[in-house]
C-alpha angles and dihedrals in degrees: 000000000000121000129195131203114234139183122263094257091049091047093051091047091051090047094051092047094046094047096046092094100024114118090208094057091119090062092060119085107219105216127215119239090257090056088061097054110118093022131110105234112213131183131175121249093263090047090231095121137029147154142196117237115198123209091257095053096263110150113207142154091039110175139171139177086222131247095107096301093126091051093051090050093048091048091054096044095046090053093047099044136036132202094043123161137176145171129231143173112260124213138181092276093047087221098158093040090054091047093051091043088062089062098048101270119137129192110254099166139023124200125200111244115266108203089194088081094057099240122186113287091245094053118115097177145317128276130200112211131191129200107246090002096129094116095054120101112255110237125200123215132190122243092278094049101083095113091048091049091051091050090050090049092051091052093049088050091053090054092047090051092050090050090051089055093048092054092054094070 
């Protein structure tokens, strides 16, 4: 799979087009242009999937038109980069958690759902997941603990990244 780096306006256009017919559109947080500053914005050649990769390994704004495009993108990115982490809405089927598990991400934090932020109707909470974070203790946060959970996830990701470097030599 070939990826290309695009500008914020191009990324947002690709995202809008790809999500137009996606039944999971409500689970995707559409970022503003300022949310994308400091991130590498990647889309696949067909512009049906993309993600933003922040300097600290935070994966956000992941989108797909469906048909396995998100999985292909995650497979590529998780092989090319280490120490990645992300957050996602969880639901009763654990669909996103299962998807991210396939690419080496493990839940390291759960956050009680805060309806004040207008989550998708199917959401039951938020999870923070870290690539190769399976050995980290899973911490639980109340509905006002999102920022703390994200900080914890970033720290677990730093440790996972350091371990990935140590195993290379």
